[in-house]
Amino acid sequence: MVSILGTAAIATALLLALVGLAYLLRGRARDDADLVRRGHRAVVALLVALTAAVALLEVALIGRDFSVRYVAANINTATPLPFRIVGLWGALEGSILLWAWVQAGYAALVAIRYRSRHQETVPLALAVLLGITSFFLLLMLGPANPFARIFPPPPEGRGLNPLLQNHPLMAVHPPFLYLGYVGFSVPYAFATAALLTRSMRDQWMTVTRRWTVAAWSFLGAGIVLGAWWSYEVLGWGGYWAWDPVENAALMPWLVATAFLHSVVVQERRRLLRLWNHALVIVTFLLTLFGTFLTRSGILGSVHDFTQSLVGPIFLLFIGAVLTFSVGVLLLRRDEVRDDGTLPAYLSRESLFLLNNVLLLVLAATVFIGTTFPLLAEAVGGVRLSVGPPYFNRLTVPLALALLVLMATATLLPWGPVSLSALRRLASPVVVSLGCVLALAGAGVRGFTLGAFGVIALAAAAQIAEFHRGARGLGRAEGRPYLLALPALFGANSRRYAGYLAHLGLALALAGVAASSAYRAENDHALRRGETFRAGRYLLRYDGAALVRRPDRLEVVAAVSILPSGALEASPGRPAAAVPALATLYPSERFYPQQRTPIPTPAVRSTWRGDLYLVLLAVAPDGSAVVKAIVNPLVPWIWTGGLLMALAGVASIWPGRRS
Amino acid sequence: MRAGRLPRAARPVPATLALLLAAWILITATAPAPGQSRALGQRVASGAQPTALDQQVRAIASRLRCPVCQNESVADSPSELAGQMRALIRAKLEEGQPPQEIVAYFVSRYGQWILLDPPREGVGWILWSAPAVVLLVALMAAVTFLRRTVRQGEAAADGAESVTG
């Protein structure tokens, strides 16, 4: 029953998309406001139909309706309710439905928000969005139907991949990614419509700025939450493995970041028109490419991916979007000709250009490293791996160059670089040198020391700008300094939100640098009651227990953190009698659908870093092997990353213009 | 020349910068691999506990792909096979085998695929040099763009000056 209703809902959605497309295109061609209005209504109805489809799939997932193949493949009777709900984005078909739903949501928002504005472009922009949605709807009616039936229904489903069922972050990370991915279709649609209608030459970016920043924030938050999930679930003590799935999300984020910067140059100087169009197109293509990479099965093996039609169809669609976009650009090349000028070779504007160069080369490096093994195998039959050593070697220097640039460009005013403006660099440079000296005194050496110096420079430059702004505003309006600081966001939310995002990046990279260079890890074979040391921590293994849960078995170890000087303070006292400061419970989880146990780490975070414990084995006599990792500054990564996303939100928060 | 604009001598700066950056990338891409790879969150510091041997094992293991995992290095994988491979690396190091030989042993058993940093030979060269090529092309494009737009800027500014002055 659910199958039929669900497929019908998707078919209705496709019908509505096509009808809406026809209304909008004809309404625009005939300049008939009534037809256009009907088109808008079709867009909203499309959202309703897809919401019904999502609700139906959720009903099937929550009610464990194993006659639906997707449910049988991803849920079993033991799957707890939260993860049955989350099962919507646990596999290919469900995530395509989620994509289409989010896409319809964005389209409906555009239709409602611009009901009576930008009459030239909005119908075409909506038509582009409907075209994209139709592709995903066709995919679902063809090879990726989430409502496909299985007969006879199996008595028990296979269950979600246990890794996906192991942590609540799994519930939020994919929706954020999708909200980000799909969000970039809005600036793409407006850019295309602006070209086709020869209107909104430099305004399409301003009109879609909020959408772009929102998508950028969602995607950034999605990436950080994904890294966090990997850290909390996978038990290797790392957070970024340069896995193709991670790279797929990073590439559009990098290009979108370039776009957010180069947009400013176009607004100020009427330059880089073609370039900005290209960036929007590339960002959108990369979101499609990312979905293709992660969902077509091509990563398992190049030869796997032709087993389902989804991969080839996706490639065709990416090719079609590329052809269409380039075609539109060629057709309207007179529209994207620049007529502005730059005042000097060395100006803040040219530094923005260099920022774009570096970000694009970063994205290209990630792209090359991600696709090269696929190409080498498909074309030459050579099996190669491209892993962390390659990516780190090439991206770290680029990232450091980008940080130096970020510090410089933040401090300089628009226009030509003058010697007096360069003097603003002085205090951040002094701060950075001070940091370097202090760290060198603490024993940091070599490359890591240099990296910290650059990060400190970048952070100090942002703080210096906040300080200069707050002092200036305080003087101009007679406000006390501490009140003027938050008022900066009201005065120029875009600029200071940008600096806040820069600060977040510096924080996150400080965490990356510290945890890469100074992670200390050791495996400890322990008897019950035995104490051991990990970095500054004194720990005691208190034994293990078997815990039965509805969907799994768990072997849980208890490891207590003792005051680090406890043993020396009273040498006579047995370690077992020392009261614990806290207890951590790393565990191994056994799921019926997986042969090997999943180690679930226990993490204790302070601002200085993490103590990260992984239970590797427990013997019948209760002795255990525990991996202890001391990972400095890791919480800075999450803080910095989420600060960047929040900065994005702050810059588009409505109603704070003054 | 008006105040605020840098003297003409400052102009080759973008080109010089371009060359410097490209050189940097080329050097980092072609320099021999150091003893320890700087995989994010992977290196063991010279703390109190991990020994020099531990570090060597980890350095080699983080360059090798775990054959039975999805995109995990031998150093990070909790799988049994990866554990055996780490033990083998340790044994070979204790026998006094140099790291290159140990890596070569794994390559001979599993193929080039086992290496997480592909060798800089054959098609590997394309992989390692492509980013530097992209950087050069992008910088050249940026410089060309600057030449075009800034020259126009001067012409416009000079024109404006002659009108007002």
Coordinates of C-alpha atoms in Angstrom, one line a residue, chain A residues 234-245 271-272 299-300 338-346 350 353-354 357-358 360-361 364-365 368-369 372-373 376 382-390 392-394 396-398 400-401 416-419 447-448 512 515-524 532-535 599 616 627 631, chain B residues 4-6 10-11 13-14 17 21 24-25 28-34 37-47 49-50 54 58 62-63 65 70-72 75-78 86 111-120 123-124 126-132 134-136 138-139 142-143 145-154 156:
Chain A
L234 CA 35.4 5.2 13.9
G235 CA 37.8 4.9 16.8
W236 CA 41.0 5.8 15.0
G237 CA 41.5 9.0 16.8
G238 CA 41.5 11.0 13.6
Y239 CA 38.8 13.1 11.9
W240 CA 39.8 13.6 8.3
A241 CA 41.2 10.8 6.2
W242 CA 41.0 12.5 2.7
D243 CA 38.4 9.9 1.9
P244 CA 36.6 10.5 -1.4
V245 CA 33.4 10.9 0.5
L271 CA 34.9 42.9 -12.9
L272 CA 35.2 39.1 -12.9
L299 CA 34.2 4.1 -5.1
G300 CA 33.9 0.4 -4.3
D338 CA 33.9 43.2 -17.8
D339 CA 33.8 47.0 -18.0
G340 CA 35.5 47.9 -14.7
T341 CA 39.1 48.6 -13.9
L342 CA 41.5 48.0 -11.1
P343 CA 43.4 50.9 -9.6
A344 CA 46.8 49.1 -9.1
Y345 CA 48.6 45.8 -9.4
L346 CA 48.9 45.6 -5.6
S350 CA 44.2 41.8 -6.5
L353 CA 42.2 37.5 -7.0
L354 CA 45.1 35.6 -5.5
V357 CA 43.7 31.3 -7.4
L358 CA 44.8 29.5 -4.2
L360 CA 40.7 27.0 -6.8
V361 CA 44.1 25.2 -6.9
A364 CA 41.7 21.2 -8.1
T365 CA 44.3 19.3 -6.1
I368 CA 42.9 15.4 -9.0
G369 CA 43.7 13.3 -6.0
F372 CA 43.0 10.1 -10.5
P373 CA 42.7 6.5 -9.1
A376 CA 43.8 5.3 -13.9
V382 CA 46.2 0.5 -13.2
R383 CA 45.2 0.2 -9.5
L384 CA 46.5 3.1 -7.5
S385 CA 45.8 4.7 -4.2
V386 CA 45.9 8.3 -3.4
G387 CA 45.8 8.9 0.3
P388 CA 46.7 11.3 3.1
P389 CA 50.4 11.5 2.4
Y390 CA 49.7 13.0 -1.1
N392 CA 48.8 16.7 3.1
R393 CA 52.0 17.3 1.1
L394 CA 50.2 19.4 -1.5
V396 CA 49.3 22.2 3.6
P397 CA 51.6 24.7 1.8
L398 CA 48.7 26.1 -0.2
L400 CA 49.5 28.3 4.8
A401 CA 49.9 30.6 1.8
P416 CA 45.9 50.4 -3.9
V417 CA 48.2 49.2 -1.2
S418 CA 50.0 52.2 0.4
L419 CA 52.9 52.1 2.8
F447 CA 57.6 23.0 10.3
T448 CA 55.0 22.9 13.1
V512 CA 44.5 20.5 13.1
S515 CA 46.7 17.3 16.8
S516 CA 48.7 16.3 13.7
A517 CA 52.0 17.1 15.2
Y518 CA 51.6 16.2 18.9
R519 CA 49.2 13.3 19.0
A520 CA 50.5 10.7 21.4
E521 CA 49.1 7.2 21.3
N522 CA 49.9 3.9 23.0
D523 CA 48.3 0.5 23.4
H524 CA 48.2 -0.8 27.0
F532 CA 48.8 3.5 33.5
R533 CA 49.8 6.9 32.2
A534 CA 48.8 8.6 28.9
G535 CA 50.3 12.1 28.5
P599 CA 35.0 -0.2 18.8
L616 CA 40.7 -3.1 21.5
K627 CA 44.5 2.3 23.1
N631 CA 45.1 14.5 21.1
Chain B
G4 CA 48.9 55.9 -2.9
R5 CA 50.0 54.0 -6.0
L6 CA 53.1 52.0 -5.7
A10 CA 56.5 47.0 -7.8
R11 CA 54.7 45.7 -10.8
V13 CA 55.5 41.4 -7.9
P14 CA 52.6 39.2 -9.0
L17 CA 55.1 35.7 -6.4
L21 CA 54.7 29.7 -5.2
W24 CA 57.4 25.9 -3.6
I25 CA 54.8 23.5 -4.8
T28 CA 57.2 20.0 -1.9
A29 CA 55.9 17.7 -4.5
T30 CA 59.2 16.3 -5.6
A31 CA 61.2 16.3 -2.4
P32 CA 61.9 12.8 -1.1
A33 CA 59.4 11.6 1.5
P34 CA 60.6 12.4 5.0
S37 CA 54.4 11.4 7.0
R38 CA 52.4 14.3 8.3
A39 CA 49.0 12.6 7.9
L40 CA 46.4 14.7 9.7
G41 CA 46.1 13.5 13.2
Q42 CA 48.4 10.6 12.6
R43 CA 51.9 11.2 13.8
V44 CA 53.1 10.1 17.1
A45 CA 54.9 12.8 19.0
S46 CA 58.2 12.0 20.8
G47 CA 56.3 11.8 24.0
Q49 CA 55.9 6.5 26.0
P50 CA 56.0 5.8 22.3
D54 CA 56.9 2.6 17.6
R58 CA 53.7 4.0 12.5
S62 CA 50.6 5.2 7.7
R63 CA 52.0 5.0 4.1
R65 CA 46.7 1.1 2.7
Q70 CA 37.6 1.0 3.0
N71 CA 40.3 3.7 2.7
E72 CA 42.1 3.3 6.0
A75 CA 48.5 2.5 11.0
D76 CA 44.9 3.4 11.8
S77 CA 42.9 0.3 11.0
P78 CA 41.6 -1.8 13.8
R86 CA 52.1 -3.8 11.8
G111 CA 51.0 -4.1 -5.9
Q112 CA 51.3 -0.3 -6.1
W113 CA 47.8 -0.1 -4.9
I114 CA 49.0 -0.6 -1.3
L115 CA 50.9 2.7 -1.3
L116 CA 48.9 5.7 0.0
D117 CA 51.4 8.1 -1.6
P118 CA 51.8 6.8 -5.1
P119 CA 55.3 6.7 -6.4
R120 CA 56.6 9.6 -8.5
V123 CA 51.6 7.9 -14.4
G124 CA 52.4 8.9 -10.9
I126 CA 51.0 13.2 -13.8
L127 CA 49.4 13.0 -10.4
W128 CA 52.2 14.8 -8.5
S129 CA 52.8 17.5 -11.1
A130 CA 49.2 18.3 -12.1
P131 CA 48.5 20.6 -9.1
A132 CA 51.7 22.6 -9.8
V134 CA 47.2 24.1 -12.4
L135 CA 48.8 26.6 -10.1
L136 CA 51.0 28.0 -12.8
A138 CA 45.9 29.9 -12.7
L139 CA 48.6 32.4 -11.7
A142 CA 45.5 36.1 -12.9
V143 CA 48.5 38.1 -14.1
F145 CA 43.8 39.6 -16.1
L146 CA 45.6 42.1 -13.9
R147 CA 47.7 43.4 -16.9
R148 CA 44.5 44.0 -18.8
T149 CA 42.4 45.6 -16.2
V150 CA 45.0 47.7 -14.5
R151 CA 46.3 49.1 -17.8
Q152 CA 42.7 50.1 -18.6
G153 CA 42.5 51.6 -15.1
E154 CA 45.5 53.8 -15.8
A156 CA 40.9 55.9 -17.5

